[in-house]
Short mmCIF file of C-alpha atoms and ligand atoms in Angstrom, two decimals:
data_model
loop_
_atom_site.label_atom_id
_atom_site.label_comp_id
_atom_site.label_asym_id
_atom_site.label_seq_id
_atom_site.Cartn_x
_atom_site.Cartn_y
_atom_site.Cartn_z
CA MET A 1 -50.41 -3.00 -31.56
CA ALA A 2 -48.02 -5.82 -32.46
CA LEU A 3 -46.52 -3.69 -35.22
CA LEU A 4 -46.03 -0.82 -32.78
CA THR A 5 -44.33 -3.10 -30.26
CA ILE A 6 -42.01 -4.54 -32.93
CA THR A 7 -41.19 -1.06 -34.24
CA ALA A 8 -40.42 0.21 -30.73
CA PHE A 9 -38.26 -2.85 -30.10
CA VAL A 10 -36.34 -2.41 -33.37
CA ILE A 11 -35.74 1.29 -32.63
CA PHE A 12 -34.59 0.48 -29.09
CA ALA A 13 -32.31 -2.34 -30.27
CA SER A 14 -30.82 -0.14 -33.02
CA LEU A 15 -30.17 2.72 -30.61
CA LEU A 16 -28.59 0.32 -28.13
CA TYR A 17 -26.46 -1.20 -30.89
CA PHE A 18 -25.14 2.19 -32.04
CA TRP A 19 -24.58 3.37 -28.48
CA VAL A 20 -22.52 0.28 -27.62
CA LYS A 21 -20.65 0.50 -30.95
CA HIS A 22 -19.86 4.15 -30.20
CA LYS A 23 -18.62 3.22 -26.69
CA TYR A 24 -16.30 0.53 -28.07
CA ALA A 25 -14.87 2.85 -30.73
CA HIS A 26 -13.11 4.87 -28.00
CA TRP A 27 -9.60 3.44 -28.44
CA GLU A 28 -9.83 3.00 -32.20
CA LYS A 29 -10.58 6.74 -32.53
CA LYS A 30 -7.46 7.47 -30.53
CA GLY A 31 -5.33 5.17 -32.71
CA ILE A 32 -4.66 2.76 -29.82
CA LYS A 33 -4.83 -1.00 -30.46
CA SER A 34 -7.35 -3.02 -28.50
CA PRO A 35 -8.33 -6.74 -28.45
CA PRO A 36 -11.80 -7.76 -29.78
CA VAL A 37 -14.61 -7.00 -27.30
CA VAL A 38 -17.68 -8.84 -26.05
CA PRO A 39 -20.64 -6.40 -25.96
CA PHE A 40 -21.35 -5.03 -22.45
CA ILE A 41 -18.61 -7.16 -20.89
CA GLY A 42 -15.72 -5.59 -22.79
CA HIS A 43 -12.51 -7.45 -21.92
CA PHE A 44 -13.54 -8.44 -18.40
CA GLY A 45 -15.46 -11.63 -19.28
CA ARG A 46 -12.85 -14.01 -17.86
CA ILE A 47 -12.48 -11.87 -14.74
CA ILE A 48 -16.20 -11.71 -14.08
CA THR A 49 -16.53 -15.48 -14.47
CA PHE A 50 -13.54 -15.97 -12.11
CA LYS A 51 -11.50 -17.68 -14.85
CA GLU A 52 -8.76 -15.07 -14.66
CA SER A 53 -7.43 -12.61 -12.09
CA ILE A 54 -6.83 -8.96 -12.89
CA ASP A 55 -3.08 -9.76 -12.74
CA GLY A 56 -3.55 -12.60 -15.24
CA PHE A 57 -5.50 -10.25 -17.49
CA THR A 58 -2.89 -7.44 -17.59
CA LYS A 59 -0.09 -10.00 -18.06
CA ARG A 60 -1.95 -11.57 -20.99
CA ILE A 61 -2.55 -8.16 -22.60
CA TYR A 62 1.14 -7.29 -22.05
CA GLU A 63 2.26 -10.50 -23.78
CA ASP A 64 -0.29 -10.36 -26.62
CA PHE A 65 0.81 -6.90 -27.81
CA PRO A 66 4.63 -7.03 -27.77
CA ASN A 67 5.07 -4.05 -30.08
CA GLU A 68 2.59 -1.63 -28.52
CA PRO A 69 3.53 0.99 -25.93
CA ALA A 70 -0.08 1.02 -24.69
CA VAL A 71 -3.15 -1.19 -25.20
CA GLY A 72 -6.75 0.01 -24.91
CA THR A 73 -9.17 -2.17 -22.94
CA TYR A 74 -12.77 -1.95 -21.73
CA ARG A 75 -13.78 -2.72 -18.16
CA CYS A 76 -17.28 -3.67 -19.22
CA LEU A 77 -18.21 -0.40 -20.99
CA THR A 78 -15.58 1.84 -19.40
CA PRO A 79 -12.25 2.42 -21.18
CA ALA A 80 -9.06 1.59 -19.27
CA VAL A 81 -5.53 1.54 -20.66
CA VAL A 82 -2.70 -0.96 -20.06
CA LEU A 83 0.69 0.75 -20.37
CA ARG A 84 3.55 -1.47 -21.59
CA ASP A 85 6.35 1.02 -22.20
CA PRO A 86 8.42 1.83 -19.06
CA GLU A 87 8.83 5.43 -20.27
CA LEU A 88 5.04 5.94 -20.26
CA ILE A 89 4.84 4.20 -16.89
CA LYS A 90 7.50 6.56 -15.49
CA GLN A 91 5.38 9.48 -16.60
CA VAL A 92 2.39 8.17 -14.60
CA MET A 93 4.16 6.94 -11.49
CA ILE A 94 6.82 9.63 -11.06
CA LYS A 95 7.06 12.54 -13.49
CA ASP A 96 3.39 13.55 -13.60
CA PHE A 97 2.39 11.93 -10.32
CA PRO A 98 -0.02 14.77 -9.29
CA VAL A 99 -2.18 13.88 -12.31
CA PHE A 100 -2.26 10.22 -11.28
CA GLU A 101 -2.15 10.30 -7.49
CA ASP A 102 -5.45 8.38 -7.02
CA ARG A 103 -6.01 4.70 -7.64
CA GLY A 104 -9.65 5.28 -8.55
CA ILE A 105 -10.88 2.32 -6.52
CA ARG A 106 -12.90 4.26 -3.94
CA ALA A 107 -16.28 2.76 -4.82
CA LEU A 108 -18.04 3.57 -1.51
CA ASP A 109 -18.65 6.72 0.51
CA ASP A 110 -17.92 4.83 3.69
CA PRO A 111 -15.51 5.60 6.56
CA ILE A 112 -13.69 2.31 5.96
CA ASN A 113 -12.75 3.61 2.53
CA ASP A 114 -10.88 6.53 4.04
CA ASN A 115 -7.93 4.19 4.44
CA LEU A 116 -4.49 4.92 3.09
CA PHE A 117 -4.77 2.45 0.21
CA VAL A 118 -8.11 3.62 -1.14
CA ALA A 119 -8.20 7.27 0.01
CA GLU A 120 -7.97 10.01 -2.59
CA GLY A 121 -6.75 13.61 -2.89
CA GLU A 122 -6.22 15.65 0.26
CA THR A 123 -7.31 12.80 2.57
CA TRP A 124 -4.64 10.53 1.12
CA ARG A 125 -1.97 13.23 1.29
CA ILE A 126 -2.64 13.93 4.99
CA LEU A 127 -2.78 10.26 5.92
CA ARG A 128 0.37 9.41 3.99
CA GLN A 129 2.33 12.17 5.68
CA LYS A 130 1.08 11.26 9.14
CA LEU A 131 1.48 7.48 8.81
CA THR A 132 4.91 7.45 7.15
CA PRO A 133 6.77 7.78 10.51
CA ILE A 134 5.59 4.28 11.49
CA PHE A 135 8.25 2.88 9.21
CA THR A 136 11.32 4.91 10.15
CA SER A 137 14.39 2.79 10.84
CA GLY A 138 14.23 3.86 14.51
CA LYS A 139 10.70 2.49 14.85
CA LEU A 140 11.62 -0.74 13.08
CA ARG A 141 14.69 -1.09 15.31
CA ASN A 142 12.39 -0.88 18.37
CA MET A 143 10.15 -3.57 16.93
CA MET A 144 12.97 -6.10 16.48
CA PRO A 145 12.64 -7.65 19.98
CA LEU A 146 8.91 -8.17 19.31
CA ILE A 147 9.75 -9.86 15.98
CA ASP A 148 12.52 -11.91 17.59
CA LYS A 149 10.00 -13.26 20.11
CA CYS A 150 7.68 -14.32 17.24
CA VAL A 151 10.64 -16.00 15.50
CA GLY A 152 11.33 -17.95 18.71
CA GLU A 153 7.72 -19.16 18.88
CA TYR A 154 7.75 -20.03 15.18
CA LEU A 155 10.93 -22.10 15.52
CA GLU A 156 9.58 -23.93 18.56
CA TYR A 157 6.42 -24.74 16.62
CA VAL A 158 8.32 -25.97 13.55
CA ASP A 159 10.70 -28.04 15.73
CA GLY A 160 7.63 -29.68 17.27
CA LEU A 161 6.25 -30.54 13.82
CA VAL A 162 9.59 -31.99 12.72
CA ALA A 163 9.95 -34.04 15.93
CA ARG A 164 6.46 -35.50 15.41
CA GLY A 165 7.15 -36.05 11.71
CA VAL A 166 4.02 -34.06 10.78
CA GLU A 167 3.65 -32.69 7.26
CA HIS A 168 2.66 -29.03 7.19
CA GLU A 169 1.74 -26.66 4.39
CA VAL A 170 4.42 -23.95 4.10
CA ARG A 171 1.83 -21.39 3.04
CA ASP A 172 0.02 -21.96 6.31
CA LEU A 173 3.23 -21.79 8.36
CA SER A 174 4.10 -18.42 6.79
CA SER A 175 0.58 -17.12 7.46
CA LYS A 176 0.79 -18.09 11.12
CA TYR A 177 4.15 -16.39 11.56
CA THR A 178 3.11 -13.20 9.73
CA LEU A 179 -0.12 -12.98 11.71
CA GLU A 180 1.80 -13.25 14.96
CA VAL A 181 4.22 -10.48 13.85
CA ILE A 182 1.48 -8.10 12.64
CA GLY A 183 -0.58 -8.72 15.79
CA SER A 184 2.40 -7.92 17.97
CA CYS A 185 4.01 -5.05 16.01
CA ALA A 186 0.87 -3.28 14.81
CA PHE A 187 -1.76 -3.94 17.47
CA GLY A 188 0.18 -5.05 20.53
CA VAL A 189 -1.96 -8.18 20.61
CA ASP A 190 -0.56 -11.63 21.34
CA MET A 191 -2.32 -13.64 18.67
CA ASP A 192 -1.22 -16.98 20.04
CA VAL A 193 -1.58 -18.45 16.54
CA PHE A 194 0.76 -21.34 17.11
CA ASN A 195 -1.65 -23.02 19.51
CA GLU A 196 -3.74 -24.16 16.53
CA LYS A 197 -7.00 -22.73 17.93
CA GLU A 198 -9.38 -20.92 15.64
CA ASN A 199 -8.22 -17.40 15.05
CA ILE A 200 -10.59 -14.53 14.48
CA PHE A 201 -7.93 -12.45 12.70
CA ARG A 202 -7.38 -15.23 10.20
CA ASP A 203 -11.12 -15.51 9.65
CA VAL A 204 -11.29 -11.78 8.90
CA GLY A 205 -8.32 -12.17 6.54
CA ASN A 206 -10.12 -14.95 4.70
CA ARG A 207 -13.15 -12.72 4.36
CA ILE A 208 -11.09 -9.88 2.91
CA PHE A 209 -9.14 -12.06 0.50
CA SER A 210 -11.83 -14.61 -0.37
CA PRO A 211 -14.97 -12.49 -0.80
CA SER A 212 -18.37 -14.20 -0.81
CA LEU A 213 -20.29 -14.86 -4.01
CA LEU A 214 -22.68 -12.05 -3.11
CA SER A 215 -19.89 -9.49 -2.71
CA ARG A 216 -18.28 -10.66 -5.97
CA PHE A 217 -21.61 -10.23 -7.69
CA ALA A 218 -22.03 -6.74 -6.19
CA GLN A 219 -18.54 -5.83 -7.41
CA PHE A 220 -19.34 -7.08 -10.89
CA ALA A 221 -22.54 -5.03 -10.90
CA ASP A 222 -20.45 -2.01 -9.94
CA PHE A 223 -18.10 -2.63 -12.88
CA LEU A 224 -21.05 -2.78 -15.23
CA ILE A 225 -22.93 0.16 -13.73
CA PRO A 226 -20.46 2.31 -11.75
CA GLY A 227 -22.08 3.55 -8.52
CA THR A 228 -24.04 0.32 -7.82
CA LEU A 229 -22.07 -0.48 -4.66
CA ASN A 230 -22.62 3.01 -3.33
CA PHE A 231 -26.33 2.81 -4.12
CA LEU A 232 -26.68 -0.54 -2.32
CA HIS A 233 -24.76 0.88 0.62
CA LYS A 234 -26.70 4.15 0.88
CA THR A 235 -30.05 2.43 0.60
CA LYS A 236 -28.84 0.00 3.31
CA LEU A 237 -29.60 -2.93 1.00
CA TYR A 238 -26.09 -4.36 1.18
CA ASN A 239 -22.83 -3.16 2.68
CA ILE A 240 -19.87 -5.06 1.30
CA ASN A 241 -17.58 -3.96 4.15
CA GLU A 242 -19.86 -4.13 7.16
CA ARG A 243 -18.44 -7.12 9.03
CA THR A 244 -14.82 -6.15 8.46
CA GLN A 245 -15.49 -2.59 9.56
CA THR A 246 -17.29 -3.68 12.73
CA PHE A 247 -14.48 -6.10 13.62
CA PHE A 248 -11.73 -3.48 13.29
CA LEU A 249 -13.78 -0.75 14.96
CA ASN A 250 -14.27 -3.00 17.98
CA LEU A 251 -10.60 -3.95 17.96
CA VAL A 252 -9.44 -0.33 17.84
CA ASN A 253 -11.84 0.71 20.62
CA LYS A 254 -10.70 -2.22 22.75
CA ILE A 255 -7.01 -1.40 22.34
CA VAL A 256 -7.56 2.32 22.95
CA GLY A 257 -9.52 1.38 26.08
CA GLU A 258 -6.79 -0.97 27.30
CA ARG A 259 -4.18 1.73 26.85
CA GLU A 260 -6.48 4.19 28.59
CA GLY A 261 -6.46 6.43 25.55
CA ARG A 262 -2.73 7.17 25.94
CA PRO A 263 0.13 5.88 23.80
CA LYS A 264 2.19 3.25 25.63
CA SER A 265 5.94 3.06 25.25
CA ARG A 266 5.43 0.24 22.74
CA LYS A 267 5.53 2.73 19.87
CA ASP A 268 3.63 0.40 17.59
CA PHE A 269 1.02 1.27 14.94
CA MET A 270 -1.74 1.68 17.54
CA ASP A 271 0.43 4.03 19.63
CA LEU A 272 0.89 6.28 16.62
CA MET A 273 -2.84 6.21 15.96
CA ILE A 274 -3.54 7.16 19.60
CA GLU A 275 -0.97 9.97 19.39
CA LEU A 276 -2.79 11.33 16.33
CA LYS A 277 -6.16 10.92 18.05
CA GLU A 278 -4.92 12.98 21.00
CA GLN A 279 -4.39 15.84 18.57
CA LYS A 280 -8.04 15.32 17.51
CA PHE A 281 -7.36 16.72 14.04
CA VAL A 282 -4.45 15.73 11.86
CA GLU A 283 -3.12 18.50 9.66
CA LYS A 284 -0.97 18.85 6.65
CA ARG A 285 0.69 22.13 5.85
CA GLU A 286 1.77 22.89 2.31
CA HIS A 287 2.95 26.39 1.52
CA ASP A 288 0.18 28.59 3.03
CA LYS A 289 -2.53 25.94 2.89
CA VAL A 290 -3.59 23.85 5.89
CA ALA A 291 -5.74 20.76 5.38
CA LYS A 292 -7.43 19.01 8.31
CA LEU A 293 -8.82 15.55 8.98
CA GLU A 294 -10.61 14.45 12.15
CA MET A 295 -9.01 11.38 13.70
CA SER A 296 -12.22 9.56 14.61
CA PRO A 297 -12.42 5.90 15.76
CA GLU A 298 -13.78 5.07 12.28
CA LEU A 299 -10.77 6.67 10.59
CA MET A 300 -8.43 4.79 12.93
CA ALA A 301 -10.24 1.52 12.21
CA ALA A 302 -9.92 2.18 8.47
CA GLN A 303 -6.13 2.47 8.80
CA ALA A 304 -6.06 -0.69 10.94
CA VAL A 305 -7.89 -2.62 8.20
CA VAL A 306 -5.41 -1.56 5.56
CA PHE A 307 -2.32 -2.22 7.63
CA TYR A 308 -3.62 -5.67 8.32
CA ALA A 309 -4.87 -6.34 4.79
CA ALA A 310 -1.91 -4.84 2.93
CA GLY A 311 0.72 -6.29 5.27
CA PHE A 312 -0.50 -9.78 6.02
CA GLU A 313 -1.16 -11.54 2.71
CA THR A 314 1.68 -9.83 0.85
CA SER A 315 4.36 -10.71 3.41
CA SER A 316 3.22 -14.26 4.13
CA ALA A 317 2.82 -15.13 0.43
CA THR A 318 6.31 -13.75 -0.36
CA MET A 319 7.82 -15.80 2.44
CA SER A 320 6.19 -19.01 1.28
CA PHE A 321 7.22 -18.46 -2.36
CA LEU A 322 10.82 -17.99 -1.23
CA ILE A 323 10.74 -21.15 0.90
CA HIS A 324 9.26 -22.99 -2.08
CA GLU A 325 12.11 -21.86 -4.37
CA LEU A 326 14.74 -22.67 -1.74
CA ALA A 327 13.48 -26.25 -1.59
CA PHE A 328 14.18 -26.55 -5.34
CA HIS A 329 17.58 -24.82 -5.19
CA GLN A 330 19.65 -26.43 -2.46
CA ASP A 331 22.76 -24.47 -3.50
CA ILE A 332 20.97 -21.14 -2.97
CA GLN A 333 19.53 -22.43 0.29
CA GLN A 334 23.00 -23.40 1.54
CA ARG A 335 24.51 -20.03 0.63
CA LEU A 336 21.64 -18.22 2.36
CA HIS A 337 21.93 -20.41 5.45
CA ASP A 338 25.67 -19.72 5.61
CA GLU A 339 25.09 -15.98 5.37
CA ILE A 340 22.40 -15.93 8.07
CA CYS A 341 24.59 -18.03 10.45
CA ALA A 342 27.72 -15.90 9.83
CA VAL A 343 25.99 -12.53 10.26
CA THR A 344 23.99 -13.60 13.32
CA GLU A 345 27.15 -14.98 14.94
CA LYS A 346 28.91 -11.67 14.28
CA HIS A 347 26.08 -9.93 16.15
CA GLY A 348 26.36 -12.09 19.25
CA GLY A 349 23.80 -14.67 18.11
CA LYS A 350 21.01 -12.09 18.03
CA LEU A 351 18.67 -11.17 15.20
CA THR A 352 19.00 -7.41 15.36
CA TYR A 353 18.04 -4.66 12.92
CA ASP A 354 21.72 -4.13 12.02
CA ALA A 355 22.26 -7.86 11.52
CA LEU A 356 19.30 -8.00 9.15
CA SER A 357 20.61 -5.00 7.19
CA GLU A 358 23.89 -6.86 6.58
CA MET A 359 22.19 -9.91 5.04
CA THR A 360 22.73 -8.91 1.42
CA TYR A 361 22.08 -12.33 -0.06
CA LEU A 362 18.81 -12.62 1.87
CA GLU A 363 17.68 -9.36 0.30
CA MET A 364 18.73 -10.60 -3.17
CA CYS A 365 16.65 -13.75 -2.62
CA PHE A 366 13.60 -11.74 -1.56
CA ASP A 367 14.02 -9.37 -4.53
CA GLU A 368 14.12 -12.28 -6.94
CA THR A 369 11.13 -13.92 -5.26
CA LEU A 370 9.12 -10.74 -5.73
CA ARG A 371 10.24 -10.54 -9.37
CA LYS A 372 9.15 -14.07 -10.18
CA TYR A 373 6.05 -13.95 -7.96
CA PRO A 374 4.88 -10.33 -7.73
CA ILE A 375 2.15 -10.39 -5.10
CA VAL A 376 0.61 -7.26 -6.58
CA GLY A 377 0.85 -8.04 -10.29
CA THR A 378 -1.07 -4.95 -11.42
CA LEU A 379 -0.70 -1.39 -10.20
CA ILE A 380 -3.49 1.05 -10.82
CA ARG A 381 -3.84 4.82 -11.18
CA LYS A 382 -6.56 7.17 -12.45
CA ALA A 383 -6.06 10.28 -14.60
CA LEU A 384 -7.44 13.32 -12.77
CA VAL A 385 -7.47 15.43 -15.96
CA ASP A 386 -7.29 14.83 -19.71
CA TYR A 387 -3.68 13.84 -20.28
CA GLN A 388 -1.40 13.82 -23.32
CA PHE A 389 1.69 11.62 -22.89
CA PRO A 390 4.60 13.88 -23.94
CA GLY A 391 6.17 13.01 -27.30
CA THR A 392 3.51 10.41 -28.16
CA LYS A 393 0.09 10.28 -29.82
CA LEU A 394 -1.39 8.74 -26.67
CA LYS A 395 -4.01 10.95 -25.07
CA ILE A 396 -6.34 9.73 -22.32
CA ASP A 397 -9.47 11.35 -20.95
CA LYS A 398 -10.03 12.53 -17.40
CA GLY A 399 -11.13 9.59 -15.24
CA THR A 400 -9.43 6.91 -17.36
CA VAL A 401 -8.04 4.07 -15.27
CA VAL A 402 -4.44 3.14 -16.05
CA PHE A 403 -3.22 -0.42 -15.44
CA LEU A 404 0.53 -1.02 -14.95
CA PRO A 405 1.27 -4.69 -15.72
CA VAL A 406 3.97 -5.52 -13.16
CA GLY A 407 3.64 -9.28 -13.77
CA GLY A 408 4.14 -8.84 -17.54
CA LEU A 409 7.16 -6.54 -17.19
CA GLN A 410 8.88 -8.69 -14.58
CA SER A 411 8.65 -11.83 -16.71
CA ASP A 412 9.67 -10.18 -19.98
CA SER A 413 12.89 -11.73 -21.36
CA GLN A 414 13.76 -8.32 -22.82
CA TYR A 415 14.51 -7.18 -19.27
CA PHE A 416 15.19 -10.46 -17.43
CA GLU A 417 17.02 -13.20 -19.30
CA ASN A 418 15.42 -16.63 -18.78
CA PRO A 419 12.63 -15.12 -16.68
CA ASP A 420 11.34 -18.50 -15.48
CA VAL A 421 14.65 -19.24 -13.76
CA PHE A 422 14.96 -18.26 -10.09
CA ASP A 423 18.27 -16.39 -9.99
CA PRO A 424 19.00 -14.01 -7.07
CA GLU A 425 22.16 -12.84 -8.89
CA ARG A 426 19.98 -10.49 -10.94
CA PHE A 427 19.80 -8.40 -7.77
CA SER A 428 23.46 -8.49 -6.73
CA PRO A 429 24.84 -5.01 -5.92
CA GLU A 430 26.56 -4.99 -9.38
CA ASN A 431 23.51 -6.13 -11.37
CA LYS A 432 20.65 -4.39 -9.63
CA GLY A 433 21.40 -0.98 -11.13
CA LYS A 434 21.19 -2.36 -14.68
CA ILE A 435 17.41 -2.92 -14.42
CA PRO A 436 15.62 -0.01 -16.15
CA GLN A 437 13.40 2.18 -13.98
CA CYS A 438 9.70 1.20 -13.79
CA VAL A 439 10.35 -2.36 -14.98
CA TYR A 440 10.76 -3.94 -11.53
CA MET A 441 7.99 -2.62 -9.25
CA PRO A 442 6.88 -5.23 -6.67
CA PHE A 443 6.29 -2.44 -4.15
CA GLY A 444 4.94 0.04 -6.69
CA GLU A 445 6.77 3.20 -7.65
CA GLY A 446 6.80 6.94 -7.00
CA PRO A 447 5.25 8.89 -4.10
CA ARG A 448 2.45 6.32 -3.67
CA HIS A 449 4.67 3.24 -3.44
CA CYS A 450 4.17 0.72 -0.61
CA ILE A 451 4.52 2.46 2.74
CA GLY A 452 5.76 -0.80 4.27
CA MET A 453 8.66 -1.15 1.80
CA TYR A 454 12.01 -1.75 3.47
CA SER A 455 14.63 0.56 2.03
C1 HEM B 501 6.24 -8.30 0.59
C2 HEM B 501 5.47 -7.43 1.19
C3 HEM B 501 4.70 -6.34 0.49
C4 HEM B 501 4.49 -6.11 -0.84
C5 HEM B 501 4.99 -6.93 -2.03
C6 HEM B 501 3.70 -4.91 -0.96
C7 HEM B 501 3.30 -4.34 -2.16
C8 HEM B 501 2.57 -3.17 -2.26
C9 HEM B 501 2.21 -2.54 -3.50
C10 HEM B 501 2.57 -3.05 -4.90
C11 HEM B 501 1.50 -1.43 -3.22
C12 HEM B 501 0.90 -0.45 -4.24
C13 HEM B 501 1.97 0.59 -4.58
C14 HEM B 501 1.62 1.48 -5.74
O1 HEM B 501 0.46 1.57 -6.12
O2 HEM B 501 2.55 2.13 -6.29
C15 HEM B 501 1.41 -1.32 -1.78
C16 HEM B 501 0.80 -0.29 -1.11
C17 HEM B 501 0.66 -0.28 0.26
N1 HEM B 501 1.22 -1.16 1.16
FE1 HEM B 501 2.38 -2.73 0.75
N2 HEM B 501 3.42 -4.45 0.30
C18 HEM B 501 4.02 -5.28 1.21
C19 HEM B 501 4.01 -5.15 2.58
C20 HEM B 501 3.34 -4.18 3.28
C21 HEM B 501 3.32 -4.05 4.72
C22 HEM B 501 4.06 -4.96 5.69
C23 HEM B 501 2.50 -2.99 5.01
C24 HEM B 501 2.10 -2.41 6.33
C25 HEM B 501 2.12 -3.02 7.44
C26 HEM B 501 2.03 -2.45 3.74
C27 HEM B 501 1.18 -1.38 3.63
C28 HEM B 501 0.83 -0.80 2.42
C29 HEM B 501 -0.03 0.38 2.34
C30 HEM B 501 -0.67 1.11 3.52
C31 HEM B 501 -0.11 0.71 0.98
C32 HEM B 501 -0.87 1.88 0.37
C33 HEM B 501 0.10 3.07 0.29
C34 HEM B 501 -0.54 4.34 -0.29
O3 HEM B 501 -1.45 4.24 -1.09
O4 HEM B 501 -0.07 5.42 0.09
N3 HEM B 501 2.56 -3.20 2.71
N4 HEM B 501 2.07 -2.41 -1.22
#
């Protein structure tokens, strides 16, 4: 009996060994370099143990393989490729976009995952077309008085802190301001964040951006065995998104109720959602084909989540990084202050859309902030078919996840001299055009770039 058990164990262990070896030979067979792996964990050991972020990982891979156009990695047992060469990146983001239009992060069959960021295929295409009008210059122009009001409240709050000599974390100040703006411009809600009370929106934000240990564990399990999250969800054992979804569903229903199901003249994000809901189905016409999507409360809530999640942290973090750099560079701060004063004065002391558009140096400072501190340091796409990169030996299989290492590219001295130095001049009207395409991508690139990008 003992001999039988040992034999069975040896056979099982040998089979497992050869299976894992075969899995990890994927990139070698394709002639693509890859760092040494840890069995079953692949290259994600530091990520799983929270020692490194995904952005830190792709930046490290980018820096460790300076001569490679692409580096093969393993997300546990699944192959994923990090592209280093901007020409290959251009192929993915722009030239062959239809092959790479999905991000491949839709782990759950859940209404909350039908949001613009995570949605795939036809659903994404319809949503993108229907939601793009939120960011036309006309709409933004209409929002300026709402933003101006938030600026007024922010300044009053900061003046109060200065008068009382209270120290305050800039990161927190930026969060408060951004929350007030998003609440007002997207949901028509006065967040009243400056009164220091507890804020439910901020709590939800913390939940989205600082997931619990249990949800991190569930995500890790899904990396190791793809489909785990969906299984837990379908069997009702654990739903990673439940509380967030309920919060936004209630919020959307409340706002729709308050507006009596009709768009108000506010023309904010919720008005657009209500307009689309009135049509019941949203459609996208392409040539002779018509695709339809029902605008249910769940689908509206899903968009609300992503507008909040994608807009809040990104904007407030960028603002605080800029303020941080300005504190270290008084000359830049002075020049920026002079520009803001001069342009505002020219526009009758008002912060208007046109005034903002004339603040060239402010834009240069934001561009450089996003270069040095890209909030999204890794972009992600998934190959929908087997794909051969033209003119190269690189061929990837259908379903392969492609990582684009924004953080690595934007701190590469090959493209940005003295990358650790904060220098807005890199983005002056004369210099900006010299940056090669697909090297500077803080808002992503191609048809799936950030919908909130100011251009
Ligand atoms: C400094 C501020 C921001 C930064 C740095 C930023 C960055 C990004 C990046 C890198 C992506 C991925 C693009 C890609 O994969 O090619 C993205 C997508 C997205 N962003 Fe932003 N973002 C910012 C502000 C906003 C704001 C204010 C909103 C909305 C209120 C927003 C909404 C979105 C949405 C909905 C997507 C998904 C678009 C799609 O998949 O079609 N972002 N953003």
